[in-house]
Amino acid sequence: AKPARQLLLLGSSMLSLFTASLSFQLPSLSYQYQSQASTSVIRCSATVSATIPPVVSATIPPVEMADAAHPLIQRANEILYSESGFYSPYNESAFSEDFVFRGPYIGPLNKQDYLSTMDTFKIHEAIPDISPNAFGFSIDPKDPNRVWFMVRNSGTATGELGLDRDGKLRVPGKGAVLDGCPETFSIIFDADRKVKYLSVGYVADRFEGNTNGKGAAVGIFHVIGLPFPSPGPLLKFAQWLPPPGGGPRPPRHSG
């Protein structure tokens, strides 16, 4: 019995001095764990080290600014303010024979249809002080013949808006104040610097202004109080009706 008791005391003493260490490696973290145990106290310590990959800075390209003196930007500005038919009487010779007009509601229109539409609405007469307040002119990096810019229409409708080419159906503006939302326009020029393509009325922020998020002539109709058909089959059908004076409708560009 005495040898057995001595063995038990020896085992207890060895346990009180026992030290265990453990280390292991994970893919991105290194851990070391050490514990010391005795009959009365257990102490643990741990150290953690991690390897963090370096942050790679993004390459930021320089800001490209359009040259205001670029001849196509200058020409686009001239056409917009004084030859488009919307903000002033149109200059028919400014548009190429294969001209196409597009907007979110109206179009595509060929040259004859576009000029006819301008003759009908006479926006610049309904709102004599109308201004596009154009800004942000730039050249398309993929198409050097295309000029992009923004407009925010303003003016007071003191005249009458036309709804037919004969001038018999006119709607008074009643002094409605136009505060348009920002819209995206673009003009593509041909080799003779005539307008080959015109896109208008694509609203950038429908929550600005008082046109209920609508651009171009449709926004003006809203301010004056004229309903306009929503995009859909009815509007497409109305655009294909013959002209008010009768006769065949000139061919349109498809798309």
Coordinates of N, CA and C in Angstrom, one line a residue:
A1 N 0.8 -1.2 0.0 CA 0.0 0.0 0.0 C 0.9 1.2 0.0
K2 N 2.0 1.2 0.7 CA 2.9 2.3 0.8 C 3.5 2.7 -0.5
P3 N 4.0 1.7 -1.3 CA 4.5 2.1 -2.7 C 3.4 2.7 -3.6
A4 N 2.2 2.2 -3.5 CA 1.1 2.8 -4.3 C 0.8 4.2 -3.9
R5 N 0.9 4.5 -2.6 CA 0.6 5.9 -2.2 C 1.7 6.8 -2.7
Q6 N 3.0 6.3 -2.7 CA 4.1 7.1 -3.1 C 3.9 7.4 -4.6
L7 N 3.5 6.4 -5.4 CA 3.3 6.6 -6.8 C 2.2 7.7 -7.1
L8 N 1.1 7.7 -6.2 CA 0.0 8.7 -6.4 C 0.5 10.1 -6.1
L9 N 1.4 10.3 -5.1 CA 1.9 11.6 -4.8 C 2.8 12.1 -5.9
L10 N 3.6 11.1 -6.4 CA 4.5 11.5 -7.5 C 3.8 12.0 -8.7
G11 N 2.6 11.3 -9.1 CA 1.8 11.7 -10.2 C 1.2 13.0 -10.0
S12 N 0.8 13.3 -8.8 CA 0.2 14.6 -8.5 C 1.2 15.7 -8.6
S13 N 2.4 15.5 -8.2 CA 3.5 16.5 -8.3 C 3.8 16.7 -9.8
M14 N 3.8 15.7 -10.6 CA 4.1 15.8 -12.0 C 3.0 16.6 -12.7
L15 N 1.7 16.4 -12.3 CA 0.6 17.1 -12.9 C 0.7 18.6 -12.6
S16 N 1.2 19.0 -11.4 CA 1.2 20.4 -11.0 C 2.3 21.1 -11.8
L17 N 3.3 20.4 -12.4 CA 4.3 21.0 -13.1 C 4.1 20.8 -14.6
F18 N 3.0 20.2 -15.0 CA 2.8 19.9 -16.5 C 2.6 21.2 -17.3
T19 N 3.3 21.3 -18.4 CA 3.1 22.5 -19.3 C 2.9 21.9 -20.7
A20 N 1.8 22.4 -21.3 CA 1.5 22.0 -22.6 C 1.5 23.2 -23.6
S21 N 2.0 23.0 -24.7 CA 1.9 24.1 -25.7 C 1.4 23.5 -27.0
L22 N 0.7 24.4 -27.7 CA 0.1 23.9 -29.0 C 0.2 25.1 -30.0
S23 N 0.6 24.8 -31.1 CA 0.7 25.8 -32.2 C 0.1 25.2 -33.5
F24 N -0.6 26.0 -34.3 CA -1.1 25.5 -35.6 C -1.2 26.7 -36.5
Q25 N -1.2 26.5 -37.8 CA -1.2 27.5 -38.9 C -2.4 27.4 -39.8
L26 N -3.1 28.5 -39.9 CA -4.2 28.6 -40.9 C -3.7 29.3 -42.1
P27 N -4.5 29.4 -43.2 CA -4.0 30.0 -44.5 C -3.5 31.4 -44.3
S28 N -4.3 32.2 -43.5 CA -3.9 33.6 -43.4 C -3.6 34.1 -41.9
L29 N -3.8 33.2 -41.0 CA -3.6 33.5 -39.6 C -2.7 32.5 -38.9
S30 N -1.9 33.0 -37.9 CA -1.0 32.2 -37.2 C -1.4 32.3 -35.7
Y31 N -1.6 31.1 -35.0 CA -2.1 31.1 -33.7 C -1.0 30.3 -32.8
Q32 N -0.8 30.8 -31.6 CA 0.0 30.0 -30.6 C -0.8 30.0 -29.3
Y33 N -0.9 28.8 -28.8 CA -1.7 28.6 -27.5 C -0.8 27.9 -26.5
Q34 N -0.8 28.5 -25.3 CA 0.0 27.9 -24.2 C -0.8 27.8 -23.0
S35 N -0.8 26.7 -22.3 CA -1.6 26.6 -21.1 C -0.7 25.9 -20.0
Q36 N -0.9 26.4 -18.8 CA -0.2 25.8 -17.7 C -1.3 25.4 -16.7
A37 N -1.2 24.1 -16.3 CA -2.3 23.6 -15.4 C -1.6 23.2 -14.1
S38 N -2.3 23.4 -13.0 CA -1.9 22.8 -11.7 C -3.1 22.5 -10.9
T39 N -3.0 22.0 -9.8 CA -4.1 21.6 -9.0 C -4.9 22.7 -8.6
S40 N -4.4 24.0 -8.5 CA -5.1 25.1 -8.0 C -5.3 26.2 -9.0
V41 N -4.5 26.4 -10.1 CA -4.6 27.5 -11.0 C -4.4 27.0 -12.4
I42 N -5.3 27.5 -13.3 CA -5.2 27.2 -14.7 C -5.0 28.6 -15.4
R43 N -3.9 28.8 -16.1 CA -3.6 30.1 -16.8 C -3.5 29.8 -18.3
C44 N -4.1 30.7 -19.1 CA -4.0 30.5 -20.5 C -3.5 31.8 -21.1
S45 N -2.7 31.7 -22.2 CA -2.3 32.9 -22.9 C -2.3 32.5 -24.4
A46 N -2.6 33.5 -25.2 CA -2.7 33.3 -26.6 C -2.2 34.5 -27.4
T47 N -1.5 34.3 -28.5 CA -1.1 35.4 -29.4 C -1.6 35.1 -30.8
V48 N -2.1 36.1 -31.5 CA -2.7 36.0 -32.8 C -1.9 36.9 -33.8
S49 N -1.5 36.4 -34.9 CA -0.9 37.3 -35.9 C -1.6 37.0 -37.2
A50 N -1.8 38.1 -38.0 CA -2.5 37.9 -39.2 C -1.8 38.7 -40.3
T51 N -1.8 38.1 -41.5 CA -1.2 38.7 -42.7 C -2.3 39.3 -43.5
I52 N -2.3 40.7 -43.7 CA -3.3 41.4 -44.5 C -2.7 41.8 -45.8
P53 N -3.4 41.4 -46.9 CA -2.8 41.8 -48.2 C -2.8 43.3 -48.4
P54 N -1.8 43.9 -49.1 CA -1.7 45.3 -49.3 C -2.9 45.8 -50.1
V55 N -3.3 47.1 -49.8 CA -4.4 47.7 -50.6 C -3.8 48.2 -51.9
V56 N -4.5 47.8 -53.0 CA -4.1 48.2 -54.3 C -4.9 49.5 -54.7
S57 N -4.3 50.6 -54.9 CA -5.0 51.8 -55.3 C -5.5 51.7 -56.7
A58 N -6.8 52.2 -56.9 CA -7.3 52.2 -58.3 C -6.7 53.3 -59.1
T59 N -6.6 53.0 -60.4 CA -6.1 54.0 -61.3 C -7.2 54.9 -61.8
I60 N -7.1 56.2 -61.4 CA -8.1 57.2 -61.7 C -7.7 57.9 -62.9
P61 N -8.5 57.8 -64.0 CA -8.1 58.6 -65.2 C -8.3 60.1 -65.0
P62 N -7.7 60.9 -65.8 CA -7.9 62.3 -65.7 C -9.3 62.7 -66.2
V63 N -9.8 63.8 -65.7 CA -11.1 64.3 -66.1 C -10.9 65.0 -67.5
E64 N -11.7 64.6 -68.4 CA -11.7 65.2 -69.8 C -12.7 66.2 -69.9
M65 N -12.3 67.4 -70.3 CA -13.2 68.5 -70.5 C -13.3 68.9 -72.0
A66 N -14.5 69.1 -72.5 CA -14.7 69.5 -73.9 C -14.2 70.9 -74.1
D67 N -13.7 71.1 -75.3 CA -13.2 72.4 -75.7 C -14.4 73.2 -76.2
A68 N -14.7 74.3 -75.5 CA -15.9 75.1 -75.9 C -15.8 75.7 -77.3
A69 N -14.5 75.8 -77.8 CA -14.3 76.4 -79.1 C -14.4 75.3 -80.2
H70 N -14.7 74.1 -79.9 CA -14.8 73.0 -80.9 C -15.9 73.4 -81.9
P71 N -15.6 73.3 -83.2 CA -16.5 73.8 -84.2 C -17.9 73.1 -84.1
L72 N -17.9 71.8 -83.8 CA -19.2 71.2 -83.7 C -20.0 71.6 -82.5
I73 N -19.3 71.9 -81.4 CA -20.0 72.4 -80.2 C -20.6 73.8 -80.5
Q74 N -19.8 74.6 -81.1 CA -20.3 75.9 -81.5 C -21.5 75.8 -82.4
R75 N -21.4 74.9 -83.4 CA -22.6 74.7 -84.3 C -23.8 74.2 -83.6
A76 N -23.6 73.2 -82.7 CA -24.8 72.7 -82.0 C -25.4 73.8 -81.2
N77 N -24.7 74.6 -80.6 CA -25.2 75.7 -79.8 C -26.0 76.7 -80.7
E78 N -25.5 77.0 -81.9 CA -26.2 77.9 -82.8 C -27.5 77.3 -83.2
I79 N -27.5 76.0 -83.6 CA -28.7 75.4 -84.1 C -29.8 75.3 -83.0
L80 N -29.3 75.0 -81.8 CA -30.3 74.8 -80.7 C -31.0 76.1 -80.4
Y81 N -30.3 77.2 -80.3 CA -30.9 78.5 -80.0 C -31.6 79.2 -81.1
S82 N -31.1 79.1 -82.3 CA -31.6 79.9 -83.4 C -32.1 79.2 -84.7
E83 N -32.0 77.9 -84.8 CA -32.4 77.2 -86.0 C -33.2 76.0 -85.8
S84 N -33.5 75.6 -84.6 CA -34.1 74.3 -84.4 C -35.5 74.2 -84.7
G85 N -36.3 75.3 -84.6 CA -37.7 75.3 -84.8 C -38.4 75.2 -83.5
F86 N -37.7 74.9 -82.4 CA -38.3 74.7 -81.1 C -38.2 76.0 -80.3
Y87 N -36.9 76.5 -80.2 CA -36.7 77.7 -79.5 C -36.7 78.9 -80.4
S88 N -36.9 78.7 -81.6 CA -36.9 79.8 -82.6 C -37.4 79.2 -83.9
P89 N -37.7 80.1 -84.9 CA -38.1 79.5 -86.2 C -36.9 78.6 -86.8
Y90 N -37.3 77.6 -87.5 CA -36.2 76.6 -88.0 C -35.5 77.2 -89.2
N91 N -34.3 76.7 -89.4 CA -33.6 76.9 -90.7 C -33.6 75.5 -91.4
E92 N -34.4 75.4 -92.4 CA -34.6 74.1 -93.1 C -33.3 73.6 -93.7
S93 N -32.4 74.5 -94.1 CA -31.1 74.1 -94.7 C -30.2 73.5 -93.7
A94 N -30.4 73.7 -92.4 CA -29.6 73.1 -91.3 C -29.7 71.6 -91.2
F95 N -30.8 71.1 -91.7 CA -31.1 69.6 -91.6 C -30.8 68.9 -92.9
S96 N -30.1 67.7 -92.7 CA -29.8 66.9 -93.9 C -31.1 66.3 -94.4
E97 N -31.0 65.8 -95.7 CA -32.2 65.2 -96.3 C -32.5 63.8 -95.6
D98 N -31.5 63.2 -95.0 CA -31.8 61.9 -94.3 C -31.9 62.1 -92.8
F99 N -32.3 63.3 -92.4 CA -32.4 63.6 -91.0 C -33.4 62.7 -90.3
V100 N -33.1 62.4 -89.0 CA -34.0 61.6 -88.2 C -34.1 62.3 -86.8
F101 N -35.4 62.4 -86.3 CA -35.6 63.0 -85.0 C -36.1 61.8 -84.1
R102 N -35.7 61.8 -82.8 CA -36.2 60.9 -81.9 C -36.3 61.5 -80.5
G103 N -37.4 61.2 -79.9 CA -37.7 61.6 -78.5 C -38.3 60.4 -77.7
P104 N -38.5 60.5 -76.4 CA -39.1 59.4 -75.7 C -40.6 59.2 -76.0
Y105 N -41.3 60.3 -76.5 CA -42.7 60.2 -76.8 C -42.9 60.3 -78.3
I106 N -42.3 61.2 -79.0 CA -42.5 61.4 -80.4 C -41.3 60.9 -81.3
G107 N -41.6 60.3 -82.4 CA -40.5 59.8 -83.3 C -40.5 58.3 -83.4
P108 N -39.7 57.9 -84.4 CA -38.8 58.6 -85.3 C -39.6 59.5 -86.3
L109 N -39.1 60.7 -86.6 CA -39.6 61.5 -87.6 C -38.5 61.8 -88.6
N110 N -39.0 61.9 -89.9 CA -38.0 62.3 -90.9 C -38.0 63.8 -91.0
K111 N -37.3 64.4 -91.9 CA -37.1 65.8 -92.0 C -38.5 66.5 -92.2
Q112 N -39.3 66.0 -93.2 CA -40.5 66.7 -93.5 C -41.5 66.6 -92.3
D113 N -41.6 65.5 -91.6 CA -42.4 65.4 -90.5 C -42.0 66.2 -89.3
Y114 N -40.7 66.3 -89.1 CA -40.2 67.1 -88.0 C -40.5 68.6 -88.2
L115 N -40.2 69.1 -89.4 CA -40.5 70.5 -89.7 C -42.0 70.8 -89.6
S116 N -42.8 69.8 -90.1 CA -44.3 70.0 -90.0 C -44.7 70.1 -88.6
T117 N -44.1 69.3 -87.7 CA -44.4 69.3 -86.3 C -44.1 70.6 -85.7
M118 N -42.9 71.2 -86.0 CA -42.5 72.5 -85.5 C -43.4 73.6 -86.0
D119 N -43.9 73.5 -87.2 CA -44.9 74.4 -87.8 C -46.2 74.4 -87.0
T120 N -46.5 73.2 -86.5 CA -47.8 73.0 -85.8 C -47.7 73.6 -84.4
F121 N -46.8 73.1 -83.6 CA -46.7 73.5 -82.2 C -46.3 75.0 -82.1
K122 N -45.4 75.5 -82.8 CA -44.9 76.9 -82.7 C -44.6 77.2 -81.2
I123 N -43.8 76.4 -80.6 CA -43.4 76.5 -79.2 C -42.8 77.9 -78.9
H124 N -42.0 78.4 -79.8 CA -41.3 79.7 -79.6 C -42.3 80.8 -79.6
E125 N -43.5 80.6 -80.2 CA -44.5 81.7 -80.2 C -45.4 81.6 -78.9
A126 N -45.6 80.3 -78.5 CA -46.4 80.1 -77.3 C -45.7 80.6 -76.1
I127 N -44.3 80.4 -76.1 CA -43.5 80.9 -75.0 C -42.4 81.8 -75.6
P128 N -42.7 83.1 -75.8 CA -41.8 83.9 -76.5 C -40.4 84.0 -75.9
D129 N -40.3 83.9 -74.6 CA -39.0 84.0 -73.9 C -38.4 82.6 -73.5
I130 N -38.8 81.6 -74.2 CA -38.3 80.3 -73.9 C -36.8 80.2 -74.1
S131 N -36.2 79.5 -73.2 CA -34.7 79.3 -73.3 C -34.4 77.9 -72.9
P132 N -33.5 77.2 -73.6 CA -33.0 75.9 -73.2 C -32.1 75.9 -72.0
N133 N -31.4 77.1 -71.8 CA -30.4 77.1 -70.7 C -29.4 76.0 -70.8
A134 N -28.9 75.8 -72.0 CA -28.1 74.6 -72.3 C -26.7 74.7 -71.5
F135 N -26.3 73.5 -71.2 CA -25.0 73.4 -70.5 C -24.4 72.0 -70.7
G136 N -23.2 71.8 -70.3 CA -22.5 70.5 -70.3 C -22.3 69.9 -71.7
F137 N -21.9 70.8 -72.7 CA -21.6 70.3 -74.0 C -20.4 69.4 -74.0
S138 N -20.4 68.3 -74.8 CA -19.3 67.4 -74.9 C -19.4 66.7 -76.2
I139 N -18.2 66.2 -76.7 CA -18.1 65.4 -77.9 C -18.1 63.9 -77.5
D140 N -18.9 63.1 -78.1 CA -19.0 61.7 -77.8 C -17.7 61.0 -78.1
P141 N -17.0 60.3 -77.1 CA -15.7 59.7 -77.4 C -15.8 58.6 -78.4
K142 N -17.0 58.0 -78.6 CA -17.1 57.0 -79.6 C -17.5 57.5 -81.0
D143 N -18.1 58.7 -81.0 CA -18.6 59.3 -82.3 C -18.2 60.7 -82.3
P144 N -17.1 61.1 -83.0 CA -16.6 62.5 -83.0 C -17.5 63.4 -83.7
N145 N -18.6 62.9 -84.3 CA -19.6 63.8 -85.0 C -20.8 64.0 -84.1
R146 N -20.8 63.5 -82.9 CA -22.0 63.6 -82.1 C -21.7 64.6 -80.9
V147 N -22.6 65.5 -80.7 CA -22.5 66.5 -79.5 C -23.6 66.2 -78.5
W148 N -23.2 66.0 -77.3 CA -24.1 65.8 -76.2 C -24.2 67.0 -75.4
F149 N -25.4 67.3 -74.8 CA -25.5 68.4 -73.9 C -26.8 68.3 -73.1
M150 N -27.0 69.1 -72.1 CA -28.2 69.1 -71.3 C -28.9 70.4 -71.5
V151 N -30.3 70.4 -71.3 CA -31.1 71.6 -71.3 C -32.0 71.6 -70.0
R152 N -32.4 72.8 -69.6 CA -33.4 72.9 -68.5 C -34.3 74.1 -69.0
N153 N -35.4 73.7 -69.6 CA -36.2 74.8 -70.3 C -36.8 75.7 -69.3
S154 N -37.0 77.0 -69.7 CA -37.6 77.9 -68.8 C -38.3 79.0 -69.7
G155 N -39.3 79.6 -69.2 CA -40.1 80.6 -69.9 C -41.5 80.8 -69.4
T156 N -42.2 81.7 -69.9 CA -43.6 82.0 -69.5 C -44.5 81.9 -70.8
A157 N -45.5 81.1 -70.7 CA -46.4 80.9 -71.8 C -47.5 82.0 -71.9
T158 N -47.1 83.1 -72.6 CA -48.0 84.2 -72.8 C -48.6 84.2 -74.2
G159 N -48.2 83.3 -75.0 CA -48.8 83.2 -76.4 C -49.7 82.0 -76.4
E160 N -49.9 81.4 -77.6 CA -50.8 80.3 -77.9 C -50.1 79.2 -78.5
L161 N -50.4 78.0 -78.0 CA -49.8 76.7 -78.5 C -50.6 76.2 -79.7
G162 N -50.0 75.9 -80.8 CA -50.7 75.4 -81.9 C -50.9 73.9 -81.9
L163 N -52.1 73.4 -82.3 CA -52.3 72.0 -82.4 C -52.7 71.5 -83.8
D164 N -52.7 72.5 -84.8 CA -52.9 72.1 -86.1 C -52.2 73.1 -87.0
R165 N -51.8 72.6 -88.2 CA -51.0 73.5 -89.1 C -51.8 74.7 -89.7
D166 N -53.1 74.6 -89.7 CA -53.9 75.7 -90.2 C -54.0 76.8 -89.3
G167 N -53.6 76.6 -88.0 CA -53.7 77.7 -87.0 C -55.1 77.9 -86.5
K168 N -56.0 77.0 -86.7 CA -57.4 77.2 -86.2 C -57.5 76.7 -84.8
L169 N -56.7 75.7 -84.4 CA -56.8 75.1 -83.1 C -55.6 75.6 -82.3
R170 N -55.9 76.6 -81.4 CA -54.8 77.2 -80.6 C -55.2 77.2 -79.2
V171 N -54.3 76.9 -78.3 CA -54.5 76.8 -76.9 C -53.7 77.9 -76.2
P172 N -54.4 78.8 -75.5 CA -53.7 79.9 -74.8 C -52.8 79.4 -73.6
G173 N -51.7 80.0 -73.5 CA -50.8 79.6 -72.4 C -51.2 80.0 -71.0
K174 N -52.0 81.1 -71.0 CA -52.5 81.7 -69.7 C -51.4 82.0 -68.7
G175 N -50.2 82.4 -69.2 CA -49.2 82.8 -68.3 C -48.5 81.7 -67.5
A176 N -48.7 80.5 -67.9 CA -48.1 79.4 -67.2 C -46.6 79.5 -67.2
V177 N -45.9 79.3 -66.1 CA -44.5 79.4 -66.0 C -43.8 78.0 -66.1
L178 N -42.9 77.9 -67.1 CA -42.2 76.7 -67.3 C -40.9 76.6 -66.5
D179 N -40.8 75.6 -65.7 CA -39.5 75.3 -65.0 C -39.2 73.9 -65.3
G180 N -38.5 73.6 -66.4 CA -38.2 72.3 -66.8 C -37.2 71.5 -66.0
C181 N -37.3 70.2 -66.1 CA -36.4 69.3 -65.5 C -35.1 69.2 -66.4
P182 N -34.0 68.7 -65.9 CA -32.8 68.6 -66.8 C -33.1 67.4 -67.8
E183 N -32.8 67.7 -69.1 CA -33.0 66.8 -70.2 C -31.7 66.6 -71.0
T184 N -31.5 65.4 -71.5 CA -30.3 65.1 -72.3 C -30.7 65.2 -73.8
F185 N -29.9 66.0 -74.5 CA -30.1 66.2 -76.0 C -28.8 65.7 -76.7
S186 N -28.9 65.4 -77.9 CA -27.7 65.1 -78.7 C -28.0 65.4 -80.2
I187 N -26.9 65.8 -80.9 CA -27.0 66.1 -82.3 C -25.8 65.4 -83.0
I188 N -26.1 64.7 -84.1 CA -25.1 64.1 -84.9 C -25.1 64.8 -86.2
F189 N -23.8 65.2 -86.6 CA -23.6 66.0 -87.8 C -23.1 65.1 -89.0
D190 N -23.5 65.5 -90.2 CA -22.9 64.7 -91.3 C -21.6 65.4 -91.8
A191 N -21.1 65.0 -92.9 CA -19.8 65.6 -93.4 C -19.9 67.0 -93.7
D192 N -21.1 67.5 -94.0 CA -21.3 68.9 -94.4 C -21.8 69.8 -93.2
R193 N -21.7 69.2 -92.0 CA -22.1 69.8 -90.7 C -23.6 70.2 -90.7
K194 N -24.4 69.4 -91.4 CA -25.8 69.5 -91.3 C -26.3 68.4 -90.2
V195 N -27.4 68.7 -89.6 CA -28.0 67.9 -88.6 C -28.5 66.6 -89.2
K196 N -27.9 65.5 -88.9 CA -28.3 64.2 -89.4 C -29.2 63.5 -88.4
Y197 N -29.1 63.7 -87.2 CA -29.8 63.1 -86.1 C -30.0 64.0 -84.9
L198 N -31.2 64.1 -84.4 CA -31.5 64.9 -83.2 C -32.3 64.1 -82.2
S199 N -31.8 64.0 -81.0 CA -32.5 63.3 -79.9 C -32.7 64.3 -78.8
V200 N -33.9 64.3 -78.3 CA -34.3 65.4 -77.3 C -35.2 64.7 -76.2
G201 N -35.3 65.4 -75.0 CA -36.3 65.1 -74.1 C -36.1 64.0 -73.1
Y202 N -34.9 63.4 -73.1 CA -34.6 62.3 -72.2 C -34.2 62.8 -70.8
V203 N -35.2 62.7 -69.9 CA -35.1 63.4 -68.6 C -34.0 62.7 -67.7
A204 N -33.2 63.6 -67.1 CA -32.1 63.1 -66.3 C -32.6 63.0 -64.8
D205 N -33.5 63.9 -64.4 CA -34.0 63.9 -63.0 C -35.5 64.3 -63.1
R206 N -36.4 63.4 -63.0 CA -37.8 63.7 -63.1 C -38.4 64.4 -61.9
F207 N -37.6 64.5 -60.8 CA -38.1 65.2 -59.6 C -37.8 66.7 -59.6
E208 N -37.1 67.2 -60.6 CA -36.9 68.6 -60.7 C -37.9 69.3 -61.6
G209 N -38.1 70.6 -61.3 CA -39.0 71.3 -62.2 C -40.5 71.1 -61.9
N210 N -41.3 71.6 -62.9 CA -42.8 71.5 -62.7 C -43.4 70.8 -63.9
T211 N -42.7 70.0 -64.6 CA -43.2 69.3 -65.8 C -43.6 67.8 -65.5
N212 N -43.7 67.5 -64.3 CA -44.1 66.1 -63.9 C -43.2 65.1 -64.5
G213 N -41.9 65.4 -64.6 CA -40.9 64.4 -65.0 C -40.9 64.2 -66.5
K214 N -41.6 65.1 -67.3 CA -41.7 65.0 -68.7 C -40.8 66.0 -69.4
G215 N -40.2 65.7 -70.6 CA -39.3 66.6 -71.2 C -39.9 67.1 -72.5
A216 N -39.1 68.0 -73.1 CA -39.4 68.6 -74.4 C -40.9 69.1 -74.5
A217 N -41.5 69.0 -75.7 CA -42.9 69.5 -75.8 C -43.9 68.9 -74.9
V218 N -43.7 67.7 -74.5 CA -44.7 67.0 -73.6 C -44.7 67.7 -72.2
G219 N -43.5 68.1 -71.8 CA -43.4 68.8 -70.5 C -44.1 70.1 -70.6
I220 N -44.0 70.8 -71.7 CA -44.6 72.1 -71.9 C -46.1 71.9 -71.9
F221 N -46.6 70.8 -72.6 CA -48.1 70.6 -72.6 C -48.6 70.4 -71.2
H222 N -47.8 69.7 -70.4 CA -48.2 69.5 -69.0 C -48.4 70.8 -68.2
V223 N -47.4 71.7 -68.4 CA -47.4 72.9 -67.7 C -48.6 73.8 -68.1
I224 N -48.9 73.8 -69.4 CA -50.0 74.6 -69.9 C -51.4 73.9 -69.6
G225 N -51.4 72.6 -69.3 CA -52.6 71.9 -68.9 C -53.2 71.1 -70.0
L226 N -52.4 70.7 -71.0 CA -52.9 69.8 -72.1 C -52.5 68.4 -71.8
P227 N -53.5 67.5 -71.9 CA -53.1 66.1 -71.7 C -52.3 65.6 -72.9
F228 N -51.5 64.6 -72.7 CA -50.7 64.0 -73.8 C -50.8 62.5 -73.6
P229 N -51.0 61.7 -74.7 CA -51.1 60.3 -74.6 C -49.8 59.7 -74.0
S230 N -50.0 58.7 -73.2 CA -48.8 58.0 -72.7 C -48.2 57.1 -73.8
P231 N -46.9 56.8 -73.7 CA -46.3 55.9 -74.7 C -47.0 54.6 -74.9
G232 N -47.3 54.2 -76.1 CA -48.0 53.0 -76.3 C -48.6 52.9 -77.7
P233 N -49.5 52.0 -78.0 CA -50.1 51.8 -79.3 C -50.9 53.0 -79.8
L234 N -51.6 53.7 -78.9 CA -52.4 54.8 -79.3 C -51.6 55.9 -79.8
L235 N -50.5 56.2 -79.1 CA -49.6 57.3 -79.5 C -48.9 57.0 -80.8
K236 N -48.5 55.7 -81.0 CA -47.8 55.3 -82.2 C -48.8 55.4 -83.4
F237 N -50.1 55.0 -83.2 CA -51.1 55.1 -84.3 C -51.3 56.6 -84.6
A238 N -51.4 57.5 -83.6 CA -51.7 58.9 -83.9 C -50.6 59.5 -84.7
Q239 N -49.3 59.1 -84.5 CA -48.2 59.6 -85.3 C -48.2 59.2 -86.7
W240 N -48.9 58.1 -87.0 CA -49.0 57.6 -88.4 C -50.2 58.1 -89.2
L241 N -51.1 58.9 -88.5 CA -52.3 59.4 -89.2 C -51.9 60.4 -90.3
P242 N -52.6 60.5 -91.4 CA -52.3 61.5 -92.4 C -52.3 62.9 -91.9
P243 N -51.6 63.8 -92.6 CA -51.5 65.2 -92.2 C -52.9 65.8 -92.2
P244 N -53.1 66.9 -91.4 CA -54.5 67.5 -91.3 C -55.0 67.9 -92.6
G245 N -54.2 68.3 -93.6 CA -54.6 68.8 -94.9 C -55.0 67.7 -95.8
G246 N -54.8 66.4 -95.4 CA -55.0 65.3 -96.3 C -53.8 64.9 -97.1
G247 N -53.9 63.9 -98.0 CA -52.8 63.5 -98.8 C -52.0 62.4 -98.1
P248 N -51.1 61.8 -98.9 CA -50.3 60.7 -98.3 C -49.3 61.3 -97.3
R249 N -49.0 60.5 -96.3 CA -47.9 60.9 -95.3 C -46.6 60.5 -95.9
P250 N -45.6 61.4 -95.9 CA -44.3 61.1 -96.4 C -43.6 59.9 -95.6
P251 N -42.8 59.2 -96.3 CA -42.2 58.0 -95.6 C -41.4 58.4 -94.4
R252 N -41.5 57.5 -93.4 CA -40.8 57.7 -92.1 C -39.6 56.8 -92.1
H253 N -38.6 57.2 -91.2 CA -37.5 56.3 -90.9 C -38.0 55.3 -89.9
S254 N -37.7 54.1 -90.1 CA -38.2 53.1 -89.1 C -37.3 53.0 -87.9
G255 N -37.7 52.4 -86.9 CA -36.9 52.2 -85.7 C -37.6 52.6 -84.4

